Coordinates of C-alpha atoms in Angstrom, one line a residue:
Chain A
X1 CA 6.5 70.1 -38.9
X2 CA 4.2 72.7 -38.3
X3 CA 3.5 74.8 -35.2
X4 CA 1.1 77.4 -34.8
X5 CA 1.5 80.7 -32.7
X6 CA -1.2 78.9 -29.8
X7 CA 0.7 76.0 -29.8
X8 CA 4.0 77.2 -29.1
X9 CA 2.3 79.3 -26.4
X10 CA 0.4 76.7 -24.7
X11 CA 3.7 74.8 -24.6
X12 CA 5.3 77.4 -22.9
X13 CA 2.5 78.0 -20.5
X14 CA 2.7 74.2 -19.8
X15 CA 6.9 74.5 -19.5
X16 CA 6.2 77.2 -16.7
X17 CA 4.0 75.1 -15.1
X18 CA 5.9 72.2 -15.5
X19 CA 8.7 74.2 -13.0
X20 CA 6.4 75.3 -10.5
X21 CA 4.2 72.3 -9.8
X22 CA 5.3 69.8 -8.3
X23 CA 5.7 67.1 -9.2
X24 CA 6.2 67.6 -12.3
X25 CA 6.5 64.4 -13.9
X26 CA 3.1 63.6 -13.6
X27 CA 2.0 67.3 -14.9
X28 CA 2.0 66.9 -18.8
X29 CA 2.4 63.8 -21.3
X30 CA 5.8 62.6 -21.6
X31 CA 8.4 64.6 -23.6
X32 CA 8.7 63.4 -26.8
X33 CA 9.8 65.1 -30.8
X34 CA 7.3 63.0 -32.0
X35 CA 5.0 65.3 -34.6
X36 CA 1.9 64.0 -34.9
X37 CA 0.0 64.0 -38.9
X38 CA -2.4 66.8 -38.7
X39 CA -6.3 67.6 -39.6
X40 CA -7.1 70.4 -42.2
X41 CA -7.4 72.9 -39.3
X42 CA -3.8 72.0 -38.3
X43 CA -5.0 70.3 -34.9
X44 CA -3.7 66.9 -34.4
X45 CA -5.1 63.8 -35.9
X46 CA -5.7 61.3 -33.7
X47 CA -8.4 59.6 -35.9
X48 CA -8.4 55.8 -36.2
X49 CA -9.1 52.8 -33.9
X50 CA -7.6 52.6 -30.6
X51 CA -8.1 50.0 -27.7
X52 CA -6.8 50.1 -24.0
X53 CA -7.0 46.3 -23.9
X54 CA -4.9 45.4 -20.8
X55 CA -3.9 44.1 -17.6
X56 CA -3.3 46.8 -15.8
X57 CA -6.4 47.8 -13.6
X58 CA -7.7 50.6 -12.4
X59 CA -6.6 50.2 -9.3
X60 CA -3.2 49.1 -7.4
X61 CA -3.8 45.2 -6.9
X62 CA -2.9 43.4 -3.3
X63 CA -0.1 41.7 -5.0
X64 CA 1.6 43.8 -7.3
X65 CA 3.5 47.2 -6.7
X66 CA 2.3 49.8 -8.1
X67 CA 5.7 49.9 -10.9
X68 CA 6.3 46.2 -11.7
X69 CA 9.3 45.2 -12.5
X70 CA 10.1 44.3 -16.3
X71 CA 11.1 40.8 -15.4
X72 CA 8.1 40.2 -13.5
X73 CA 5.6 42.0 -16.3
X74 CA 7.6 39.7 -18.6
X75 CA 5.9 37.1 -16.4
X76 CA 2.9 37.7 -15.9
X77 CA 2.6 38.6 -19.6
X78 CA 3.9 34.7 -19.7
X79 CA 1.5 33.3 -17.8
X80 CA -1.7 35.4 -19.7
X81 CA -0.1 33.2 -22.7
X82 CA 0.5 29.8 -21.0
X83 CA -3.3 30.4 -19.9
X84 CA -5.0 30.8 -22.5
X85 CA -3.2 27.9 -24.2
X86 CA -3.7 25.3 -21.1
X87 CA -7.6 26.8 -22.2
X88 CA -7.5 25.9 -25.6
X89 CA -6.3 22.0 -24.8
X90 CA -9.3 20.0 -25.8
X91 CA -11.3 18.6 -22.4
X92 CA -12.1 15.2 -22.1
X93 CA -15.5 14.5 -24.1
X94 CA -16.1 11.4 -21.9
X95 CA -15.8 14.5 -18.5
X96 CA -19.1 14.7 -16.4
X97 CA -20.9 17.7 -15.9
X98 CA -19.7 20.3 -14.3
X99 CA -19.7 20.2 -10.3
X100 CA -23.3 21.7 -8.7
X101 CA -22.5 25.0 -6.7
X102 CA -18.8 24.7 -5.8
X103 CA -17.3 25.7 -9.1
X104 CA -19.4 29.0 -9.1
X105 CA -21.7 29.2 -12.4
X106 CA -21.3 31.4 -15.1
X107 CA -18.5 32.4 -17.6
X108 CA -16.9 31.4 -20.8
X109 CA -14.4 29.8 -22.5
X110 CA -11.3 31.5 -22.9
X111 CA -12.2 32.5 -26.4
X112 CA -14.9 34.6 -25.6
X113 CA -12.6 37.3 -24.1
X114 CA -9.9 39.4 -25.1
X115 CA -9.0 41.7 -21.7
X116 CA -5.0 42.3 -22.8
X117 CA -2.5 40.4 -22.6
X118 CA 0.4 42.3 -20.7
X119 CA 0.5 44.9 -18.7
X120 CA 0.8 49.0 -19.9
X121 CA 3.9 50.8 -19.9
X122 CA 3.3 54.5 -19.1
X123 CA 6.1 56.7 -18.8
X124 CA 8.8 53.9 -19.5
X125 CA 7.8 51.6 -16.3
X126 CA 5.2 48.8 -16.4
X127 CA 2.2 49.6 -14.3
X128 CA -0.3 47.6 -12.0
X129 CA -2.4 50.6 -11.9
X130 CA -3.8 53.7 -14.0
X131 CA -4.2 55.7 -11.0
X132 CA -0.6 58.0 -10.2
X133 CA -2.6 60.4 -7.7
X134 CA -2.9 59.4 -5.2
X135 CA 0.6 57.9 -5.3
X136 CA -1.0 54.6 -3.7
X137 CA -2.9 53.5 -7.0
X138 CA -5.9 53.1 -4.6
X139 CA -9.3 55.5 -5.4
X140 CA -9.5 57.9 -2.5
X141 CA -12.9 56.8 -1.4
X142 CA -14.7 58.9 1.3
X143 CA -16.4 57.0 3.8
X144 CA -20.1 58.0 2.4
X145 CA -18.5 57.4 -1.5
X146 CA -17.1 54.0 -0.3
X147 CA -20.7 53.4 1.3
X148 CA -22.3 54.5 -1.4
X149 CA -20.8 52.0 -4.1
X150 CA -21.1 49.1 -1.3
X151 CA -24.5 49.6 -1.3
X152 CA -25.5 50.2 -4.7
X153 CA -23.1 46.8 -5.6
X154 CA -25.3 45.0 -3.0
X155 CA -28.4 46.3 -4.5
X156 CA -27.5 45.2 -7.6
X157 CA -26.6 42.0 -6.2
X158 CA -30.1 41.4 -4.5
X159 CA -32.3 43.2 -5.9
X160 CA -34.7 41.8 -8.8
X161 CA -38.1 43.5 -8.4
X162 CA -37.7 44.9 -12.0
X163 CA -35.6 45.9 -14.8
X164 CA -34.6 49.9 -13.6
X165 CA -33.3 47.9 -10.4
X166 CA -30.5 45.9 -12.7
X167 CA -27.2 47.6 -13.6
X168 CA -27.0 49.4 -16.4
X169 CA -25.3 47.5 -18.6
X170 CA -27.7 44.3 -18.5
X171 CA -30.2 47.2 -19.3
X172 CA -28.2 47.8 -22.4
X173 CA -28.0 51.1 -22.0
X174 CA -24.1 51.4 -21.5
X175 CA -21.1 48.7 -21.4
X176 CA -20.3 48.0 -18.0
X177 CA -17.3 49.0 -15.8
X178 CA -17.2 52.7 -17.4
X179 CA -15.5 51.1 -21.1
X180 CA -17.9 54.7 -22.3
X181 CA -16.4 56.6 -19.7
X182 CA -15.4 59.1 -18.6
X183 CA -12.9 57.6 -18.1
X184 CA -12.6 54.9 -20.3
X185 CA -11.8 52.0 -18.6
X186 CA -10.9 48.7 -19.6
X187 CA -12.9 45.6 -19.5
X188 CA -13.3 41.8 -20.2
X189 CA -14.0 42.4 -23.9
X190 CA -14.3 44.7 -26.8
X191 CA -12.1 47.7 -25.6
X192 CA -11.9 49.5 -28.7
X193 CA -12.7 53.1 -29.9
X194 CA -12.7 55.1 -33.1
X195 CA -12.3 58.7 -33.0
X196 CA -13.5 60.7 -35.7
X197 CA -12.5 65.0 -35.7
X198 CA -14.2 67.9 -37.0
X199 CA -13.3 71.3 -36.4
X200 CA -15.8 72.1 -34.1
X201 CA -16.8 68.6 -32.4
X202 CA -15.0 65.5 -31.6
X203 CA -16.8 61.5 -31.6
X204 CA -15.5 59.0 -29.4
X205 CA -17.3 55.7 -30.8
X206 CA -17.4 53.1 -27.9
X207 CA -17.3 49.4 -29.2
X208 CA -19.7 48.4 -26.3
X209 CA -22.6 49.5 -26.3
X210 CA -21.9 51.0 -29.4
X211 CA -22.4 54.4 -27.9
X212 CA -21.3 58.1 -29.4
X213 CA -19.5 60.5 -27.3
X214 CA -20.0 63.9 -29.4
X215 CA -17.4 66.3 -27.6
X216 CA -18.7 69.7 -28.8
X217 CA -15.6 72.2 -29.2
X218 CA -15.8 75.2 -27.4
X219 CA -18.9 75.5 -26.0
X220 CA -21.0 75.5 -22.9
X221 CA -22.4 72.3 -20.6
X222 CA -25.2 72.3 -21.3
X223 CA -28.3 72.9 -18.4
X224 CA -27.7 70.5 -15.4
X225 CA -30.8 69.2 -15.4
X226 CA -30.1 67.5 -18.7
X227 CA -28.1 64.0 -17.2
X228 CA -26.9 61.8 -20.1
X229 CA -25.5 58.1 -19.9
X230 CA -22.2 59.6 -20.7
X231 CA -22.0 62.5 -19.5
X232 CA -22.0 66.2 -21.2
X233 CA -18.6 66.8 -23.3
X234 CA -17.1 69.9 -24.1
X235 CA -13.6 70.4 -25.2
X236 CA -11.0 72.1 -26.6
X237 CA -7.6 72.1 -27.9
X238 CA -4.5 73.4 -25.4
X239 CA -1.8 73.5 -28.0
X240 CA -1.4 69.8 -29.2
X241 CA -3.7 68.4 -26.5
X242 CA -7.0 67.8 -26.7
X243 CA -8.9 69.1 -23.2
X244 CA -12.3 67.1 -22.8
X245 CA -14.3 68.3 -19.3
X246 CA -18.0 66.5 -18.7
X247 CA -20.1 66.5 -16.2
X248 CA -24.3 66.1 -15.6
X249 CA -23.9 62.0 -15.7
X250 CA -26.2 59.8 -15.6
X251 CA -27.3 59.3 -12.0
X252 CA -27.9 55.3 -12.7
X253 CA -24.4 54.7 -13.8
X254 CA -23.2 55.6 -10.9
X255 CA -21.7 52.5 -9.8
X256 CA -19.1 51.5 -13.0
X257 CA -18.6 48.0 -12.1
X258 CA -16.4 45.2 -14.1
X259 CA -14.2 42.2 -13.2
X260 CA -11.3 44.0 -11.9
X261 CA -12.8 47.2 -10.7
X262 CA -15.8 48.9 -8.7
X263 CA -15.6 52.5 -9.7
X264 CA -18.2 55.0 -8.5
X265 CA -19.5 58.6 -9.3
X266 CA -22.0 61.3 -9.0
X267 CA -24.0 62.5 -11.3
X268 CA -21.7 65.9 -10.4
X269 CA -18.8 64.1 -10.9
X270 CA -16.5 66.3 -13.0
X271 CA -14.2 64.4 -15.3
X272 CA -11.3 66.2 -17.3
X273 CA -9.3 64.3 -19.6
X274 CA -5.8 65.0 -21.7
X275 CA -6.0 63.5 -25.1
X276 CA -2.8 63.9 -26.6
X277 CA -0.9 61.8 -29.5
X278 CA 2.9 61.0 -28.6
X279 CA 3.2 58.1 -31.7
X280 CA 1.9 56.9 -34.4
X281 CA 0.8 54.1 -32.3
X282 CA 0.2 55.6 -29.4
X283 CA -2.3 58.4 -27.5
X284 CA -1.3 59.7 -24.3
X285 CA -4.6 59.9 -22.1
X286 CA -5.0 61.3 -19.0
X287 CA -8.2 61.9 -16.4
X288 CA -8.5 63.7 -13.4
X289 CA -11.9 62.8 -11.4
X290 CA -13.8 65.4 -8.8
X291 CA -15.8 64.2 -7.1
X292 CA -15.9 66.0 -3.2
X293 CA -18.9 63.8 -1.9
X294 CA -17.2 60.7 -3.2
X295 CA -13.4 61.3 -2.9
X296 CA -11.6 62.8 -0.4
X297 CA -9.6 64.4 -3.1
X298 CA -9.4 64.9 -6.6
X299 CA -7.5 61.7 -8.4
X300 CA -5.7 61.3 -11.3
X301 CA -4.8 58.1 -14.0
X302 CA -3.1 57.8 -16.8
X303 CA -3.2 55.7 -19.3
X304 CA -1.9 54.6 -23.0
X305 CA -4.3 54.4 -25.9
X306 CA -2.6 52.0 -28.4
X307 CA -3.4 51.8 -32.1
X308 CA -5.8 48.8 -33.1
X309 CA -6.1 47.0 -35.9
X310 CA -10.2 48.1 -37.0
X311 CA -13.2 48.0 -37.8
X312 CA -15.3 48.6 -34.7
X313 CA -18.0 46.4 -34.8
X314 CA -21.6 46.7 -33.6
X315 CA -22.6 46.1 -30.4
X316 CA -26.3 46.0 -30.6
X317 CA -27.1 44.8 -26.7
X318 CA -30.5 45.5 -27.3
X319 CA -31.2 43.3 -30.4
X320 CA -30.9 40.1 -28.5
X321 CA -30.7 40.9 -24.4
X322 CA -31.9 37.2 -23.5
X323 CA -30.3 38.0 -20.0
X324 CA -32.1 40.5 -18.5
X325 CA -35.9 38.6 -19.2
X326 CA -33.9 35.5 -17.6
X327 CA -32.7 37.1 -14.9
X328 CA -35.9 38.7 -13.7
X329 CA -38.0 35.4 -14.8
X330 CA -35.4 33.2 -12.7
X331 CA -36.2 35.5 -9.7
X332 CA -39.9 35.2 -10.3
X333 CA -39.0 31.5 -10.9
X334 CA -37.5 31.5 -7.4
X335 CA -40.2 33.0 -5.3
X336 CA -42.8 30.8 -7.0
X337 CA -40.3 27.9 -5.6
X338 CA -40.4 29.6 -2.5
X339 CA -44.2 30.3 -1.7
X340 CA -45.1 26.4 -2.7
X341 CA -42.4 24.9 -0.7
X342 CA -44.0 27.5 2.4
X343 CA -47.4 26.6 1.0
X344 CA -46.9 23.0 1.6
X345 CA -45.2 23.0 4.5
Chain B
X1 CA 17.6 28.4 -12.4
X2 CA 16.2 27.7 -9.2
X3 CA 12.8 28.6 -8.3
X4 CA 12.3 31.3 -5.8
X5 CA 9.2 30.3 -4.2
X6 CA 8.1 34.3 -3.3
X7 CA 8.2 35.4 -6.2
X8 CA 6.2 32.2 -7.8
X9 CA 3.7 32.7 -5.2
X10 CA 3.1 36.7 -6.3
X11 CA 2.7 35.4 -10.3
X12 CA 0.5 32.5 -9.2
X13 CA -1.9 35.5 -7.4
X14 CA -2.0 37.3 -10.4
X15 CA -2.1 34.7 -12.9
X16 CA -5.0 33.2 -10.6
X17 CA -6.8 36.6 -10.5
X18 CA -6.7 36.3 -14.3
X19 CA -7.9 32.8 -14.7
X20 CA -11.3 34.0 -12.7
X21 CA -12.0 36.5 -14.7
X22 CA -14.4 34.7 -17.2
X23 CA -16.6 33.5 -14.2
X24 CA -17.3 37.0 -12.9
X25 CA -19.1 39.8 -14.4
X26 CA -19.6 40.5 -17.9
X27 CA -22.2 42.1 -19.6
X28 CA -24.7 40.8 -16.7
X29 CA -24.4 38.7 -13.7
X30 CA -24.2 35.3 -14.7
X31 CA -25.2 33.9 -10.7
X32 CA -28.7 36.1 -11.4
X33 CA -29.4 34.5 -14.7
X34 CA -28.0 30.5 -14.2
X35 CA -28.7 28.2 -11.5
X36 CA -25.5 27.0 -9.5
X37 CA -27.4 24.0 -8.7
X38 CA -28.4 22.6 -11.8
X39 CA -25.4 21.6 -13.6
X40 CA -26.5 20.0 -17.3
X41 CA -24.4 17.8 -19.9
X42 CA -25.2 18.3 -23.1
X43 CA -24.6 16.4 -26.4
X44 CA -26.1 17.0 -29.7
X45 CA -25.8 18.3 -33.0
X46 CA -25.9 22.2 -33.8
X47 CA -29.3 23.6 -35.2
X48 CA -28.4 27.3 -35.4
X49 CA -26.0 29.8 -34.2
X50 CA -27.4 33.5 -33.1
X51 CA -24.5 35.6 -34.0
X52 CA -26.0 38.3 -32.0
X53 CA -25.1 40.8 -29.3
X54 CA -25.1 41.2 -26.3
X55 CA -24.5 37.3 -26.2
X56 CA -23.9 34.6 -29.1
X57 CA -26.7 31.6 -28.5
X58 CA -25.6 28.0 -30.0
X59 CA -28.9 26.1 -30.6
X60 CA -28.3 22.1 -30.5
X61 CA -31.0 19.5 -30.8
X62 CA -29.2 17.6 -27.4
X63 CA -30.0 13.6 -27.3
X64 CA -31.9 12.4 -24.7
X65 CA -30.7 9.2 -22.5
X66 CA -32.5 5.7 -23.9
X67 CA -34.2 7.9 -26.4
X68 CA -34.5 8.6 -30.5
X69 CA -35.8 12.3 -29.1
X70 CA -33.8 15.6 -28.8
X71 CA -34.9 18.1 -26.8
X72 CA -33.7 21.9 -28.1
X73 CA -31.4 23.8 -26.0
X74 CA -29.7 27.2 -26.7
X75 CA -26.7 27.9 -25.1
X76 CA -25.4 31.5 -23.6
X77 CA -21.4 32.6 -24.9
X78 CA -19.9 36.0 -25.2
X79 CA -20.2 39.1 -27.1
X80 CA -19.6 37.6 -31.0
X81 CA -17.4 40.6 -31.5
X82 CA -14.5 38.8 -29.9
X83 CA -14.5 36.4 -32.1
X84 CA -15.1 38.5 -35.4
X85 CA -11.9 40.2 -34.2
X86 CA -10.0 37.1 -34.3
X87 CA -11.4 35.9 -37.8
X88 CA -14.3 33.7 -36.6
X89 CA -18.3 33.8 -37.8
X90 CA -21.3 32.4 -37.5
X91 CA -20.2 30.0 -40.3
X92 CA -17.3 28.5 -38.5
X93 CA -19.5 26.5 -36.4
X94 CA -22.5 25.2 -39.0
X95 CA -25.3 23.4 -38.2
X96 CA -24.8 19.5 -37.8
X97 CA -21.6 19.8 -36.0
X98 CA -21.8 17.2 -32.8
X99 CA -20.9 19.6 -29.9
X100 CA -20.3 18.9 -25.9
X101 CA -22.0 21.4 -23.5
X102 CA -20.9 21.7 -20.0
X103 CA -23.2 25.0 -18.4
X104 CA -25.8 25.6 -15.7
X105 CA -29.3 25.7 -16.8
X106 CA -31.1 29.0 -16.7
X107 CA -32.7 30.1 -13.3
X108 CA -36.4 30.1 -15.0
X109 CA -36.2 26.7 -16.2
X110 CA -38.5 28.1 -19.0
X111 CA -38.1 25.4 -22.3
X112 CA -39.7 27.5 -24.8
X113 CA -38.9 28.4 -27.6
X114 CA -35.9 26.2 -25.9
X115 CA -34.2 24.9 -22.7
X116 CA -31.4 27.7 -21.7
X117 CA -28.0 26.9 -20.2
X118 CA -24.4 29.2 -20.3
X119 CA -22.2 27.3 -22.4
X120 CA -19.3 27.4 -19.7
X121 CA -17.6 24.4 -21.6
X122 CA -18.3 23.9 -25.3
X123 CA -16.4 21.5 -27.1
X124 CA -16.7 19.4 -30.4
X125 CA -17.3 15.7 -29.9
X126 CA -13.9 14.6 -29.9
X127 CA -13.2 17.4 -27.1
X128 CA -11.1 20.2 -29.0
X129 CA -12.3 23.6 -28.6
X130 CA -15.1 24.4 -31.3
X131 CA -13.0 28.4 -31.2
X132 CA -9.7 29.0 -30.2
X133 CA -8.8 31.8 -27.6
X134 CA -6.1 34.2 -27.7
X135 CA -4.2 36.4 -25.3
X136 CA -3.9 38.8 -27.8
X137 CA -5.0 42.2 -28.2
X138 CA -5.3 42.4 -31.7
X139 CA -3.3 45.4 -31.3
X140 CA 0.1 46.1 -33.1
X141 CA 3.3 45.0 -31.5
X142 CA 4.5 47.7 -28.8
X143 CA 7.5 45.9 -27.5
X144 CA 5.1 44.8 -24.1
X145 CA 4.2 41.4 -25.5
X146 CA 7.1 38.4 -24.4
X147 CA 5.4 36.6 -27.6
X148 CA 7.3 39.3 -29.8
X149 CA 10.6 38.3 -28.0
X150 CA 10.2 34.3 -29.4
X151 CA 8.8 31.5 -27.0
X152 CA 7.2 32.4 -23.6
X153 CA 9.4 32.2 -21.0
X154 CA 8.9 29.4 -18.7
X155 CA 11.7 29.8 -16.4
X156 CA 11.2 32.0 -13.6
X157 CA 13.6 34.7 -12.7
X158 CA 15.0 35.5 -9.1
X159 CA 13.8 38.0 -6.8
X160 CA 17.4 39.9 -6.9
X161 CA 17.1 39.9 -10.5
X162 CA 14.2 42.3 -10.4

């Protein structure tokens, strides 16, 4: 075991604090003697592939509490199981097609998607939600932030005059739903991440888009003016944790939207998040979002990184993005339909 | 064990919001790029597989009805990565396997280089599942996962037990 002179003062620091804010539970990672292996430079390693596959969501659903209880996770986990075998049973090759309208289009097969298969237990109990502040599991939208989102999803949802228009992810540029974060949130598919250290930067590989986040180690942000899909990254280490603070996002990621969630942020948005290894198997990751225009307070998740069996592969959106030339073609295709049905009439 | 009908109603919600997860949105909006309205059956044998991101395309060469002509179709699935992960490639589904399509052709109608559809439903001919899908993570074991604790559980517990 090996602790250095900041460490053991950071952990004090943190001890105080942990007494005088309340509550303080939710103030640092859980206590644990775990000692994580350690880099050259004695800081942690928490290099390797990790994934935050699951079902918990980002926020509290209708129909769960915000702890579950085990026997209930145990069910749910159950069902995630019985599903995706009732999806594997072969379907009648004699079937018809597939009803117009009613069944709503689009989707997969079962095997195309790998979103977890039980919920996350953080700090012992099994949760429906990342969020612990506020206690409700529910973001803390403003009225202009909840606006805001509405409208950009509606936007996104009618508008097809051209490709800036269309999310961000159908533009390749980024996965959707915030999997790049900040914060890294977790999606349909592909929720996996390698983290590579150096002594003065950290990477955060994102298996969708394939996307870099270089957290530079004690330095600046740099100029606001300089947006980036990500966000700007700067860091450093508080004792065994590693601090990560960016800000300066890209203004058209805004709207971080997925299957289970509809997250949305500033380009101001400040995101600080607690990296910090508490198994061999297990990271410890925290984020606090500010946001004043958007949320009426400053929110916090938490959330368990779990080891992954690698490699990360490539996810080269752009070599082969069929969907977005369909997409705006089909609406082209649609007003074409349009004008000659009003031409004829 | 009898069956408390609350609780089976809050794990039927959740299970259901699960099950509706692969018709919502992915990498794009599927409603944008497919036509709802234009349901198409396909059979045919496999002429290629794009192993590409963001989305896999299955060519086939689909038969025509009362005809010795196919007509070529490419068919929309997910990122190939999944798949990778679970041990599949672009070889486990070679060309001149019969396949069944269920999917909604593409919005554009456009049939060059070939007709588009999503593959919502693809099947071999005898109707098993050309890939298998798993719940799993492909993460190690962590004690959260009732497949570590022997078969799933199928009985449900009470309320009071919770």
């Amino acid at each position: 075991m090996r602790l250095t002179m900041k460490s053991l003062l950071a952990a004090s620091a943190t001890a105080m604090a942990a007494v005088m804010v309340a509550p303080a539970a939710m103030a640092e990672p859980p206590e644990t003697d775990y000692e994580p292996p350690r880099m050259a430079d004695g800081t942690p390693n928490m290099q390797g592939i990790w994934t935050n596959a699951s079902l918990t969501t980002l926020e509290k659903p209708d129909n769960l509490p915000v702890i579950v209880p085990e026997k209930q996770a145990m069910m749910m986990a159950g069902m995630v199981e019985a599903s995706a075998e009732a999806d594997n049973a072969p379907t009648d090759p004699d079937a018809p097609a597939l009803k117009a309208g009613g069944e709503g289009v689009g989707g997969y097969n079962r095997f195309w998607m790998d979103f977890g298969s039980s919920l996350a237990k953080v700090r012992g109990d099994y949760r429906s939600t990342w969020i612990v502040e506020p206690a409700d599991g529910k973001l803390p939208y403003t009225e202009a932030g909840r606006k805001m989102a509405e409208d950009r999803l509606i936007e996104q949802r009618e508008d097809f005059d051209n490709p800036e228009v269309r999310a961000a992810a159908e533009r390749c540029t980024v996965g959707f739903g915030s999997t790049g974060g900040p914060p890294m949130l977790n999606v349909l598919y592909n929720n996996n991440y390698q983290i590579v250290q150096a002594p003065d930067k950290v990477a955060i590989v994102v298996e969708m888009n394939h996307q870099t986040r270089m957290i530079r180690l004690n330095e600046e942000h740099r100029p606001e003016m300089m947006d980036q899909w990500l966000g700007d990254s700067v860091g450093y280490w508080d004792g065994d944790t590693l601090v990560v603070e960016t800000t300066n996002f890209e203004p058209d990621i805004s709207l971080r939207a997925a299957t289970r969630h509809r997250l949305y942020m500033s380009s101001d948005a400040k995101v600080t998040e607690h990296f910090t290894r508490i198994s061999d198997d297990e990271i410890f990751y925290e984020f606090w979002v500010e946001d004043p225009e958007i949320f009426t307070q400053k929110w916090k998740g938490e959330m368990i990184l779990r080891k992954s069996e690698g490699p990360i592969y490539e996810y080269a959106c752009h070599e082969a993005n069929y969907s977005l030339p369909g997409i705006l073609a089909g609406a082209r295709r649609q007003e074409q339909d349009a004008a000659s049905a009003g031409g004829s009439k | 064990m009898k069956l408390n009908n609350k609780l089976y109603a809050l794990a039927g919600v959740a299970a259901g919001s699960l099950a509706i997860v692969g018709a919502a949105s992915a990498h794009h909006a599927f409603s944008a790029e497919f036509d709802a309205e234009a349901p198409v059956l396909l059979r045919g044998e496999v002429t290629k597989v794009e192993w590409v991101n963001p989305h896999t395309w299955i060519h086939l060469a689909a038969e025509e009805e009362d005809s010795e002509e196919t007509v070529a179709w490419m068919v929309e699935g997910g990122t190939p990565n999944t798949l990778l992960r679970a041990g599949l490639n672009k070889k486990s589904l070679t060309p001149g396997t019969p396949i069944i399509v269920r999917g909604y052709q593409s919005k554009d109608r456009l049939c060059a280089p070939a007709c588009k559809a999503n593959g919502r439903d693809i099947t071999l001919s005898n109707g098993e599942k050309i890939f298998m899908g798993s719940s799993g993570t492909g993460a190690p074991k962590d004690g959260t996962d009732p497949r570590e604790r022997g078969p799933v559980q199928t009985e449900l517990p009470d309320a009071e037990d919770m």
